[in-house]
Amino acid sequence: MRMLFASVLTAVFASAVGAADKGVAVEWGGLKSTTPAGWKEETPSNKMRLAQFKLAKETGDSEDAELALFASPGGGTVEANLDRQVKKFELAADKKPAVSKIKIGKEDATYQDISGTFLKKFPPFDPNAKITKVENYRQIYVIFEGKDAVYSLTLLGPAKTVEKHKKEFDEWLKNFK
């Protein structure tokens, strides 16, 4: 009996490790891609999020980065959403977000890269919520208009941690089909 239990336990553990090594299949806006294996899937922190992942912090950073995916029927224009993201940061006078056009699968998307002091607020949509200023933060925001919704995602965290994951994040975006 102990031998059977040990065998089952080993099989379950090996299966879990194998699944973790492969990443998580994500469907977003009718497109699919698999995350890098090191991204840890989390339960979304609110109902607006389709999926949420934790990306391990860089040495010296105090916290991990977070990736959240959204679908918003009637979610506003791309420009309005880009402006809303910029308002979450204090930027140096000579610093503007980098904005570029990319393809995600067959979709035309906008890619916005913001660095500065993040105005952390909880709950995020409460106008009376306390704001905590967090320096050296970075957010990559990607948005496209789908047939039934506006699809967006945010990769947010300490600047060094976001930079650590940027190459694999960009590759993950390219793999959406």
Short mmCIF file of C-alpha atoms in Angstrom, two decimals:
data_model
loop_
_atom_site.label_atom_id
_atom_site.label_comp_id
_atom_site.label_asym_id
_atom_site.label_seq_id
_atom_site.Cartn_x
_atom_site.Cartn_y
_atom_site.Cartn_z
CA MET A 1 0.00 0.00 0.00
CA ARG A 2 2.83 2.40 0.87
CA MET A 3 4.49 1.55 -2.42
CA LEU A 4 1.29 2.37 -4.35
CA PHE A 5 0.87 5.67 -2.47
CA ALA A 6 4.51 6.59 -3.16
CA SER A 7 4.08 5.75 -6.85
CA VAL A 8 0.91 7.85 -7.15
CA LEU A 9 2.51 10.73 -5.26
CA THR A 10 5.57 10.58 -7.53
CA ALA A 11 3.38 10.54 -10.66
CA VAL A 12 1.32 13.52 -9.46
CA PHE A 13 4.46 15.47 -8.57
CA ALA A 14 6.11 14.66 -11.91
CA SER A 15 2.94 15.69 -13.74
CA ALA A 16 2.79 19.00 -11.86
CA VAL A 17 6.47 19.68 -12.48
CA GLY A 18 6.07 18.80 -16.17
CA ALA A 19 3.11 21.16 -16.49
CA ALA A 20 5.02 23.93 -14.75
CA ASP A 21 7.98 23.42 -17.10
CA LYS A 22 5.73 23.97 -20.11
CA GLY A 23 4.06 27.23 -19.09
CA VAL A 24 0.35 28.00 -19.16
CA ALA A 25 -1.82 28.09 -22.28
CA VAL A 26 -3.56 31.47 -22.45
CA GLU A 27 -6.50 32.41 -24.67
CA TRP A 28 -6.97 36.16 -25.14
CA GLY A 29 -9.05 37.89 -27.79
CA GLY A 30 -9.52 34.67 -29.73
CA LEU A 31 -5.75 34.11 -29.86
CA LYS A 32 -3.62 31.55 -28.01
CA SER A 33 -0.07 31.50 -26.66
CA THR A 34 1.77 29.62 -23.92
CA THR A 35 3.54 31.59 -21.18
CA PRO A 36 7.18 31.05 -20.33
CA ALA A 37 7.54 28.27 -17.76
CA GLY A 38 8.73 30.59 -14.98
CA TRP A 39 5.59 32.73 -14.89
CA LYS A 40 3.41 31.75 -11.96
CA GLU A 41 -0.33 31.75 -12.64
CA GLU A 42 -2.42 33.39 -9.91
CA THR A 43 -6.11 33.71 -9.18
CA PRO A 44 -7.17 37.04 -10.72
CA SER A 45 -7.44 39.71 -8.01
CA ASN A 46 -10.72 41.08 -9.41
CA LYS A 47 -13.53 40.22 -11.84
CA MET A 48 -12.17 42.46 -14.60
CA ARG A 49 -9.10 40.24 -15.07
CA LEU A 50 -9.18 37.26 -17.41
CA ALA A 51 -5.85 35.96 -16.13
CA GLN A 52 -3.03 37.04 -13.85
CA PHE A 53 0.61 35.98 -13.48
CA LYS A 54 3.48 36.73 -11.13
CA LEU A 55 6.91 37.23 -12.72
CA ALA A 56 9.84 36.71 -10.34
CA LYS A 57 11.62 39.79 -9.06
CA GLU A 58 15.12 40.76 -10.12
CA THR A 59 17.86 40.63 -7.49
CA GLY A 60 17.66 43.80 -5.41
CA ASP A 61 14.01 44.56 -6.21
CA SER A 62 11.50 44.42 -3.38
CA GLU A 63 8.65 42.76 -5.26
CA ASP A 64 7.67 40.68 -8.25
CA ALA A 65 6.10 42.05 -11.42
CA GLU A 66 2.48 41.31 -12.27
CA LEU A 67 0.93 40.53 -15.63
CA ALA A 68 -2.84 40.94 -15.98
CA LEU A 69 -5.01 40.34 -19.05
CA PHE A 70 -8.34 42.08 -19.64
CA ALA A 71 -11.31 42.07 -22.04
CA SER A 72 -13.61 45.08 -21.83
CA PRO A 73 -16.79 45.21 -23.93
CA GLY A 74 -17.29 48.92 -24.56
CA GLY A 75 -13.85 49.55 -23.07
CA GLY A 76 -13.28 52.94 -24.69
CA THR A 77 -10.94 53.99 -27.46
CA VAL A 78 -7.33 52.93 -27.66
CA GLU A 79 -6.23 56.57 -27.16
CA ALA A 80 -8.41 57.00 -24.05
CA ASN A 81 -6.96 53.82 -22.57
CA LEU A 82 -3.38 54.88 -23.34
CA ASP A 83 -4.02 58.25 -21.65
CA ARG A 84 -5.50 56.50 -18.61
CA GLN A 85 -2.34 54.40 -18.24
CA VAL A 86 -0.06 57.44 -18.34
CA LYS A 87 -2.08 59.03 -15.51
CA LYS A 88 -1.03 56.13 -13.26
CA PHE A 89 2.53 57.50 -13.31
CA GLU A 90 4.49 60.64 -12.52
CA LEU A 91 6.99 61.08 -15.34
CA ALA A 92 10.12 63.19 -15.45
CA ALA A 93 9.56 66.39 -17.46
CA ASP A 94 11.73 65.11 -20.31
CA LYS A 95 10.27 61.58 -20.27
CA LYS A 96 7.36 60.40 -22.40
CA PRO A 97 6.01 56.87 -22.79
CA ALA A 98 7.31 54.96 -25.80
CA VAL A 99 4.42 53.95 -28.06
CA SER A 100 4.64 51.64 -31.06
CA LYS A 101 2.39 49.54 -33.29
CA ILE A 102 2.78 45.76 -33.23
CA LYS A 103 0.99 42.68 -34.52
CA ILE A 104 -0.48 40.13 -32.13
CA GLY A 105 -1.53 37.25 -34.29
CA LYS A 106 -3.68 38.91 -36.95
CA GLU A 107 -4.58 41.87 -34.72
CA ASP A 108 -3.08 45.37 -34.96
CA ALA A 109 -2.12 46.39 -31.43
CA THR A 110 -0.55 49.33 -29.63
CA TYR A 111 2.41 48.77 -27.29
CA GLN A 112 3.08 51.42 -24.64
CA ASP A 113 6.15 51.39 -22.36
CA ILE A 114 6.04 53.75 -19.35
CA SER A 115 8.73 54.28 -16.69
CA GLY A 116 8.61 56.58 -13.70
CA THR A 117 6.99 56.90 -10.29
CA PHE A 118 3.94 54.66 -10.07
CA LEU A 119 0.93 56.13 -8.26
CA LYS A 120 -0.19 52.95 -6.51
CA LYS A 121 -3.80 53.19 -5.43
CA PHE A 122 -6.09 50.68 -3.74
CA PRO A 123 -8.82 50.13 -4.61
CA PRO A 124 -7.66 51.36 -8.03
CA PHE A 125 -10.93 52.98 -9.15
CA ASP A 126 -11.81 54.63 -5.83
CA PRO A 127 -11.29 58.41 -6.21
CA ASN A 128 -10.74 58.63 -2.44
CA ALA A 129 -8.19 55.81 -2.24
CA LYS A 130 -4.81 56.59 -0.69
CA ILE A 131 -2.01 56.97 -3.25
CA THR A 132 1.42 55.54 -2.51
CA LYS A 133 4.23 56.76 -4.76
CA VAL A 134 6.56 53.96 -5.84
CA GLU A 135 9.72 55.09 -7.65
CA ASN A 136 11.53 53.25 -10.45
CA TYR A 137 8.48 51.43 -11.74
CA ARG A 138 7.69 50.37 -15.27
CA GLN A 139 4.58 49.26 -17.10
CA ILE A 140 4.20 47.72 -20.52
CA TYR A 141 0.63 48.11 -21.73
CA VAL A 142 -0.68 46.39 -24.85
CA ILE A 143 -4.13 47.02 -26.32
CA PHE A 144 -6.17 46.09 -29.39
CA GLU A 145 -9.79 46.34 -30.47
CA GLY A 146 -11.30 42.91 -31.08
CA LYS A 147 -14.67 42.00 -32.59
CA ASP A 148 -16.48 41.87 -29.26
CA ALA A 149 -14.28 43.81 -26.82
CA VAL A 150 -11.19 45.91 -26.25
CA TYR A 151 -8.37 43.58 -25.18
CA SER A 152 -5.51 44.84 -23.05
CA LEU A 153 -2.80 43.66 -20.72
CA THR A 154 -0.41 45.23 -18.28
CA LEU A 155 3.01 44.06 -17.20
CA LEU A 156 3.72 46.18 -14.12
CA GLY A 157 6.48 46.15 -11.53
CA PRO A 158 9.88 47.43 -10.50
CA ALA A 159 11.75 48.67 -13.58
CA LYS A 160 14.62 46.16 -13.26
CA THR A 161 12.20 43.26 -12.87
CA VAL A 162 10.14 44.28 -15.91
CA GLU A 163 13.37 44.63 -17.92
CA LYS A 164 14.44 41.15 -16.77
CA HIS A 165 11.26 39.67 -18.31
CA LYS A 166 10.84 41.98 -21.33
CA LYS A 167 12.50 39.74 -23.92
CA GLU A 168 10.42 36.67 -22.99
CA PHE A 169 7.30 38.85 -22.68
CA ASP A 170 7.79 40.23 -26.20
CA GLU A 171 8.42 36.71 -27.51
CA TRP A 172 5.23 35.49 -25.79
CA LEU A 173 3.26 38.25 -27.54
CA LYS A 174 4.74 37.25 -30.92
CA ASN A 175 3.64 33.65 -30.34
CA PHE A 176 -0.09 34.48 -30.13
CA LYS A 177 -1.89 32.78 -33.02
#
